[in-house]
Amino acid sequence: MSRSSFIVHHSSLVLLCAALTAALSPAQAQQYPTRPVRFVVPFPPGGSVDTLARTIGPRLTDALGQQIVVDNRPGGNGDIGMLVVAKAPADGYTLVLGYIANIAIAPSLYPKMPYDPVKDYAPVTQVATSPNVLTAHPSVRAKNLQELIALAKTKPGAVNFASTGVASVGHLTGELLNNLAGMKMTHVPYKGGGQAVIDLVGGHVQVMFSGFSAAMPHIKSGKARALAVTGAARSPALPGVPTIAEQGFPGVEATAWYGVLAPAGTPKPVVARLHGEIAKVLKLPDVGQRLDPLGFEIVGSTPEQFGAYIRTETRKWEKVVKASGAKPD
């Protein structure tokens, strides 16, 4: 056999194998998984993404009969963990809990990305949504958003605001408020929510747009003060805290969301099995009891719905990035 004939023959075999994998039967999908599944979290422990993964993981282990191993892979504002999954075999044994910043926001902020948020992943389900909460260290002389704006205007650049990273919802919300309010707060990006909240509580940064799960314990203990929530309506977790819109900026609404994705090409029956089991897990009473007080609103959408939502959100945040004037740090 000639070398060219071998290459053609080999290529045909590869395509045939791919087709057979894609055509995996529902019965075979029910046998999945037969070994542990890696659940990548692209951020350090302690943040909202990690909290969700570690709430879902044990219940999914019970549902699938195989260990779900949460694997924190921080760095690159989440890019490292996302890339690990983009390059993983498309067999359902490597998943990622994606965050809005890495999927819908980053494409508008960075001209080049190491992965394609649409082409490199198979959506499984949107797990939850959550507004951020604008929190301040108790030493900051501001009890609401308007007082914070007045303070920031007296000393442009002196007030620091932390976020979970460049292109995060918190970052863009802060930059958008800077522009709309005519103030200048200095952005301090972190590689995740855990260390950012620690520095806020320690007084190393003055304010932060944080996920509820990371901020709530410190708000309840008095180590941080809630000034505003970023959703369209007040959160049941903090009913006494007004939204940014209520405090004079009706155009500012920023809700974070989280979803499970697999590598592109993962067989549809496997994706369907994962979606079905995760959707059941999200309806468990103890999961709701854990997530509701942290400001999470459970979703559990289908793969098709999640894919459409990603496309819609990408278009929305492209406009927000332009309006905010945010640039990569």
Short mmCIF file of C-alpha atoms in Angstrom, two decimals:
data_model
loop_
_atom_site.label_atom_id
_atom_site.label_comp_id
_atom_site.label_asym_id
_atom_site.label_seq_id
_atom_site.Cartn_x
_atom_site.Cartn_y
_atom_site.Cartn_z
CA MET A 1 0.00 0.00 0.00
CA SER A 2 1.34 3.46 -0.92
CA ARG A 3 1.87 6.14 1.71
CA SER A 4 -0.89 8.30 0.18
CA SER A 5 -3.31 5.34 0.14
CA PHE A 6 -2.45 4.61 3.78
CA ILE A 7 -3.18 8.21 4.77
CA VAL A 8 -6.54 8.15 3.00
CA HIS A 9 -7.37 4.77 4.55
CA HIS A 10 -6.29 5.96 8.00
CA SER A 11 -8.34 9.14 7.67
CA SER A 12 -11.38 7.14 6.70
CA LEU A 13 -10.99 4.97 9.79
CA VAL A 14 -10.75 8.06 12.01
CA LEU A 15 -13.92 9.51 10.48
CA LEU A 16 -15.69 6.16 10.87
CA CYS A 17 -14.71 5.92 14.53
CA ALA A 18 -15.92 9.48 15.13
CA ALA A 19 -19.23 8.69 13.46
CA LEU A 20 -19.68 5.53 15.54
CA THR A 21 -18.93 7.47 18.72
CA ALA A 22 -21.43 10.18 17.80
CA ALA A 23 -24.02 7.48 17.11
CA LEU A 24 -23.71 6.03 20.60
CA SER A 25 -27.05 4.44 21.47
CA PRO A 26 -29.19 5.51 24.44
CA ALA A 27 -28.63 2.05 25.94
CA GLN A 28 -24.87 2.54 25.80
CA ALA A 29 -25.26 6.02 27.26
CA GLN A 30 -27.04 4.50 30.26
CA GLN A 31 -23.87 2.48 30.95
CA TYR A 32 -21.91 5.74 31.10
CA PRO A 33 -19.91 6.47 33.19
CA THR A 34 -17.75 3.45 33.93
CA ARG A 35 -14.98 5.42 35.64
CA PRO A 36 -14.61 8.69 37.62
CA VAL A 37 -15.56 11.98 35.91
CA ARG A 38 -13.38 15.07 36.25
CA PHE A 39 -15.35 18.26 36.97
CA VAL A 40 -13.06 21.20 36.23
CA VAL A 41 -13.53 24.48 38.11
CA PRO A 42 -11.49 27.21 36.34
CA PHE A 43 -11.06 29.20 39.58
CA PRO A 44 -9.55 28.68 43.05
CA PRO A 45 -11.56 27.22 45.94
CA GLY A 46 -13.86 29.54 47.85
CA GLY A 47 -15.67 31.40 45.07
CA SER A 48 -19.17 31.01 43.67
CA VAL A 49 -18.14 28.62 40.85
CA ASP A 50 -16.39 26.35 43.34
CA THR A 51 -19.36 26.45 45.72
CA LEU A 52 -21.73 25.31 42.97
CA ALA A 53 -19.43 22.53 41.82
CA ARG A 54 -18.95 21.17 45.32
CA THR A 55 -22.69 21.29 45.98
CA ILE A 56 -23.56 19.45 42.78
CA GLY A 57 -20.61 17.05 42.71
CA PRO A 58 -21.49 14.67 45.58
CA ARG A 59 -25.13 14.39 44.48
CA LEU A 60 -24.08 13.71 40.91
CA THR A 61 -21.72 11.04 42.20
CA ASP A 62 -24.70 9.29 43.78
CA ALA A 63 -26.80 9.68 40.63
CA LEU A 64 -24.18 8.37 38.18
CA GLY A 65 -22.60 5.76 40.42
CA GLN A 66 -19.09 7.07 39.74
CA GLN A 67 -16.99 9.60 41.59
CA ILE A 68 -17.26 13.21 40.39
CA VAL A 69 -13.82 14.67 41.08
CA VAL A 70 -13.82 18.47 41.44
CA ASP A 71 -10.57 19.73 39.93
CA ASN A 72 -9.69 23.39 40.58
CA ARG A 73 -7.57 24.65 37.68
CA PRO A 74 -7.21 28.42 38.27
CA GLY A 75 -5.18 30.88 36.25
CA GLY A 76 -5.52 33.13 33.24
CA ASN A 77 -8.85 34.53 34.52
CA GLY A 78 -10.33 31.06 34.05
CA ASP A 79 -8.75 30.40 30.64
CA ILE A 80 -6.48 27.60 31.87
CA GLY A 81 -9.33 25.47 33.18
CA MET A 82 -11.51 26.17 30.16
CA LEU A 83 -8.69 25.20 27.81
CA VAL A 84 -8.09 21.92 29.68
CA VAL A 85 -11.64 20.86 28.89
CA ALA A 86 -11.59 22.17 25.30
CA LYS A 87 -8.62 19.87 24.60
CA ALA A 88 -9.93 16.86 26.55
CA PRO A 89 -11.32 13.74 24.82
CA ALA A 90 -14.97 14.17 23.88
CA ASP A 91 -16.15 11.19 25.90
CA GLY A 92 -18.04 12.73 28.81
CA TYR A 93 -15.29 12.11 31.36
CA THR A 94 -14.13 15.73 31.53
CA LEU A 95 -16.62 18.52 32.25
CA VAL A 96 -16.28 22.16 33.20
CA LEU A 97 -18.46 24.44 35.27
CA GLY A 98 -18.29 27.48 33.03
CA TYR A 99 -18.82 31.05 34.16
CA ILE A 100 -20.37 33.89 32.18
CA ALA A 101 -17.08 35.82 32.01
CA ASN A 102 -15.23 33.03 30.21
CA ILE A 103 -18.05 32.13 27.86
CA ALA A 104 -20.07 35.24 26.97
CA ILE A 105 -17.92 38.23 27.96
CA ALA A 106 -14.31 37.38 27.11
CA PRO A 107 -14.87 37.14 23.31
CA SER A 108 -15.75 40.86 23.24
CA LEU A 109 -12.83 41.89 25.42
CA TYR A 110 -9.96 39.88 23.97
CA PRO A 111 -9.07 39.91 20.26
CA LYS A 112 -7.48 36.46 20.61
CA MET A 113 -8.56 33.64 22.91
CA PRO A 114 -7.01 30.19 23.41
CA TYR A 115 -10.42 28.56 22.97
CA ASP A 116 -13.71 29.25 21.18
CA PRO A 117 -16.58 29.42 23.71
CA VAL A 118 -19.07 28.18 21.11
CA LYS A 119 -17.15 25.82 18.81
CA ASP A 120 -15.01 24.06 21.45
CA TYR A 121 -17.79 22.98 23.84
CA ALA A 122 -21.03 21.05 23.97
CA PRO A 123 -23.54 22.79 26.29
CA VAL A 124 -25.03 20.43 28.88
CA THR A 125 -27.15 22.68 31.11
CA GLN A 126 -27.27 26.12 32.64
CA VAL A 127 -27.04 25.40 36.34
CA ALA A 128 -27.91 28.70 38.00
CA THR A 129 -27.95 32.47 37.83
CA SER A 130 -26.97 34.93 40.53
CA PRO A 131 -26.71 38.69 40.83
CA ASN A 132 -23.57 40.13 42.34
CA VAL A 133 -23.62 42.18 45.49
CA LEU A 134 -21.63 45.38 45.88
CA THR A 135 -19.95 45.11 49.27
CA ALA A 136 -17.72 47.49 51.20
CA HIS A 137 -15.27 47.15 54.07
CA PRO A 138 -16.78 48.64 57.25
CA SER A 139 -14.13 51.39 57.22
CA VAL A 140 -15.61 52.82 54.01
CA ARG A 141 -17.88 55.76 54.85
CA ALA A 142 -20.69 54.75 52.54
CA LYS A 143 -23.94 53.01 53.40
CA ASN A 144 -25.37 52.97 49.89
CA LEU A 145 -24.33 53.38 46.27
CA GLN A 146 -24.90 57.14 46.11
CA GLU A 147 -22.67 57.71 49.13
CA LEU A 148 -19.98 55.54 47.57
CA ILE A 149 -20.14 57.58 44.36
CA ALA A 150 -19.83 60.82 46.32
CA LEU A 151 -16.82 59.42 48.16
CA ALA A 152 -15.14 58.22 44.96
CA LYS A 153 -15.61 61.62 43.33
CA THR A 154 -13.81 63.41 46.15
CA LYS A 155 -10.68 61.31 45.59
CA PRO A 156 -10.56 60.00 42.00
CA GLY A 157 -8.72 56.67 41.83
CA ALA A 158 -8.33 56.35 45.60
CA VAL A 159 -11.22 53.91 46.02
CA ASN A 160 -10.27 50.40 44.87
CA PHE A 161 -12.83 47.87 43.70
CA ALA A 162 -11.97 44.19 43.55
CA SER A 163 -13.40 41.64 41.14
CA THR A 164 -12.92 37.96 40.41
CA GLY A 165 -10.88 38.87 37.34
CA VAL A 166 -10.63 40.89 34.16
CA ALA A 167 -13.83 40.57 32.10
CA SER A 168 -15.80 39.26 35.07
CA VAL A 169 -19.31 40.58 35.67
CA GLY A 170 -18.00 42.52 38.67
CA HIS A 171 -15.26 44.16 36.62
CA LEU A 172 -17.61 45.29 33.86
CA THR A 173 -20.25 46.49 36.31
CA GLY A 174 -17.66 48.62 38.08
CA GLU A 175 -16.36 50.11 34.84
CA LEU A 176 -19.89 50.79 33.61
CA LEU A 177 -20.69 52.58 36.86
CA ASN A 178 -17.47 54.58 36.59
CA ASN A 179 -18.63 55.87 33.22
CA LEU A 180 -22.28 56.49 34.11
CA ALA A 181 -21.57 58.14 37.45
CA GLY A 182 -18.59 60.16 36.25
CA MET A 183 -16.31 58.73 38.93
CA LYS A 184 -13.02 56.83 38.94
CA MET A 185 -12.63 53.71 41.06
CA THR A 186 -9.47 51.66 40.49
CA HIS A 187 -9.98 48.07 39.41
CA VAL A 188 -8.05 45.37 41.28
CA PRO A 189 -8.49 41.98 39.55
CA TYR A 190 -8.02 38.67 41.34
CA LYS A 191 -7.78 35.11 40.07
CA GLY A 192 -11.06 34.16 41.72
CA GLY A 193 -13.51 35.21 44.38
CA GLY A 194 -11.95 33.55 47.43
CA GLN A 195 -8.80 35.68 47.82
CA ALA A 196 -10.61 38.83 46.71
CA VAL A 197 -13.15 38.48 49.52
CA ILE A 198 -10.38 37.75 52.03
CA ASP A 199 -8.65 40.99 51.02
CA LEU A 200 -11.93 42.91 51.22
CA VAL A 201 -12.60 41.66 54.75
CA GLY A 202 -8.99 42.44 55.63
CA GLY A 203 -9.35 46.01 54.37
CA HIS A 204 -6.78 45.68 51.59
CA VAL A 205 -9.43 46.70 49.05
CA GLN A 206 -12.37 48.93 49.86
CA VAL A 207 -15.25 47.57 47.78
CA MET A 208 -16.05 44.56 45.64
CA PHE A 209 -18.66 43.22 43.26
CA SER A 210 -18.90 39.71 44.61
CA GLY A 211 -20.96 36.58 44.18
CA PHE A 212 -23.45 36.08 47.00
CA SER A 213 -21.98 32.77 48.11
CA ALA A 214 -18.60 34.31 48.89
CA ALA A 215 -19.95 37.53 50.41
CA MET A 216 -22.94 36.41 52.52
CA PRO A 217 -21.04 35.00 55.53
CA HIS A 218 -19.13 38.26 55.91
CA ILE A 219 -22.21 40.42 55.39
CA LYS A 220 -24.00 38.47 58.12
CA SER A 221 -21.02 38.76 60.49
CA GLY A 222 -20.67 42.51 59.89
CA LYS A 223 -17.21 42.21 58.34
CA ALA A 224 -18.59 43.56 55.06
CA ARG A 225 -21.44 45.93 54.25
CA ALA A 226 -23.86 45.34 51.37
CA LEU A 227 -24.49 48.51 49.32
CA ALA A 228 -26.40 47.24 46.29
CA VAL A 229 -27.33 44.16 44.29
CA THR A 230 -26.81 44.00 40.53
CA GLY A 231 -29.91 42.06 39.48
CA ALA A 232 -33.18 43.33 37.99
CA ALA A 233 -34.94 42.90 41.35
CA ARG A 234 -33.96 42.65 44.98
CA SER A 235 -32.63 39.30 46.08
CA PRO A 236 -34.61 37.18 48.57
CA ALA A 237 -31.25 36.55 50.25
CA LEU A 238 -30.83 40.30 50.93
CA PRO A 239 -34.34 41.80 50.72
CA GLY A 240 -33.30 45.02 52.48
CA VAL A 241 -30.58 45.89 49.98
CA PRO A 242 -31.75 47.91 46.93
CA THR A 243 -30.67 47.24 43.37
CA ILE A 244 -28.32 49.50 41.44
CA ALA A 245 -31.31 50.49 39.30
CA GLU A 246 -33.24 51.61 42.38
CA GLN A 247 -30.32 53.82 43.34
CA GLY A 248 -30.33 55.92 40.21
CA PHE A 249 -28.95 53.75 37.41
CA PRO A 250 -31.84 51.92 35.72
CA GLY A 251 -29.66 50.76 32.83
CA VAL A 252 -27.30 48.76 35.02
CA GLU A 253 -28.28 45.11 35.44
CA ALA A 254 -25.65 42.40 35.64
CA THR A 255 -26.52 38.83 36.51
CA ALA A 256 -23.87 36.14 36.64
CA TRP A 257 -24.63 32.65 35.39
CA TYR A 258 -23.01 29.25 35.49
CA GLY A 259 -23.33 26.18 33.31
CA VAL A 260 -21.90 22.74 32.67
CA LEU A 261 -20.13 22.13 29.36
CA ALA A 262 -18.37 19.14 27.83
CA PRO A 263 -15.81 19.09 25.00
CA ALA A 264 -17.29 19.63 21.54
CA GLY A 265 -18.19 16.34 19.90
CA THR A 266 -19.26 14.61 23.10
CA PRO A 267 -21.93 12.07 22.03
CA LYS A 268 -25.43 13.47 22.31
CA PRO A 269 -26.76 10.53 24.38
CA VAL A 270 -24.01 11.18 26.95
CA VAL A 271 -24.84 14.90 27.01
CA ALA A 272 -28.52 14.01 27.41
CA ARG A 273 -27.73 11.63 30.29
CA LEU A 274 -25.64 14.28 32.03
CA HIS A 275 -28.34 16.90 31.58
CA GLY A 276 -31.03 14.61 32.91
CA GLU A 277 -29.08 13.66 36.04
CA ILE A 278 -27.90 17.21 36.77
CA ALA A 279 -31.46 18.54 36.33
CA LYS A 280 -32.66 15.99 38.91
CA VAL A 281 -29.84 16.94 41.30
CA LEU A 282 -30.78 20.62 41.05
CA LYS A 283 -34.32 19.79 42.18
CA LEU A 284 -33.20 17.99 45.33
CA PRO A 285 -34.46 19.79 48.47
CA ASP A 286 -31.06 19.86 50.17
CA VAL A 287 -29.47 21.44 47.08
CA GLY A 288 -32.04 24.24 47.15
CA GLN A 289 -31.58 24.68 50.89
CA ARG A 290 -27.84 25.09 50.29
CA LEU A 291 -27.99 27.40 47.26
CA ASP A 292 -31.04 29.60 47.86
CA PRO A 293 -29.60 31.51 50.86
CA LEU A 294 -26.46 32.19 48.80
CA GLY A 295 -28.44 34.06 46.16
CA PHE A 296 -28.40 31.36 43.47
CA GLU A 297 -31.48 30.85 41.31
CA ILE A 298 -31.53 27.29 39.93
CA VAL A 299 -32.14 26.81 36.19
CA GLY A 300 -31.47 23.32 34.76
CA SER A 301 -32.14 24.18 31.10
CA THR A 302 -31.78 21.72 28.21
CA PRO A 303 -28.58 21.62 26.14
CA GLU A 304 -30.39 23.35 23.27
CA GLN A 305 -31.76 26.09 25.53
CA PHE A 306 -28.36 26.64 27.10
CA GLY A 307 -26.69 26.89 23.70
CA ALA A 308 -29.22 29.52 22.57
CA TYR A 309 -28.78 31.41 25.83
CA ILE A 310 -25.01 31.54 25.36
CA ARG A 311 -25.45 33.12 21.93
CA THR A 312 -27.92 35.69 23.27
CA GLU A 313 -25.71 36.59 26.23
CA THR A 314 -22.64 36.96 24.01
CA ARG A 315 -24.45 39.60 21.94
CA LYS A 316 -25.70 41.38 25.06
CA TRP A 317 -22.31 41.60 26.75
CA GLU A 318 -20.62 42.78 23.58
CA LYS A 319 -22.70 45.95 23.94
CA VAL A 320 -21.90 46.23 27.67
CA VAL A 321 -18.16 45.91 27.04
CA LYS A 322 -18.29 48.71 24.50
CA ALA A 323 -20.42 50.95 26.73
CA SER A 324 -18.21 50.36 29.78
CA GLY A 325 -14.97 51.15 28.01
CA ALA A 326 -13.37 48.19 29.80
CA LYS A 327 -9.94 47.12 28.57
CA PRO A 328 -7.82 44.07 29.47
CA ASP A 329 -5.49 44.88 32.37
#
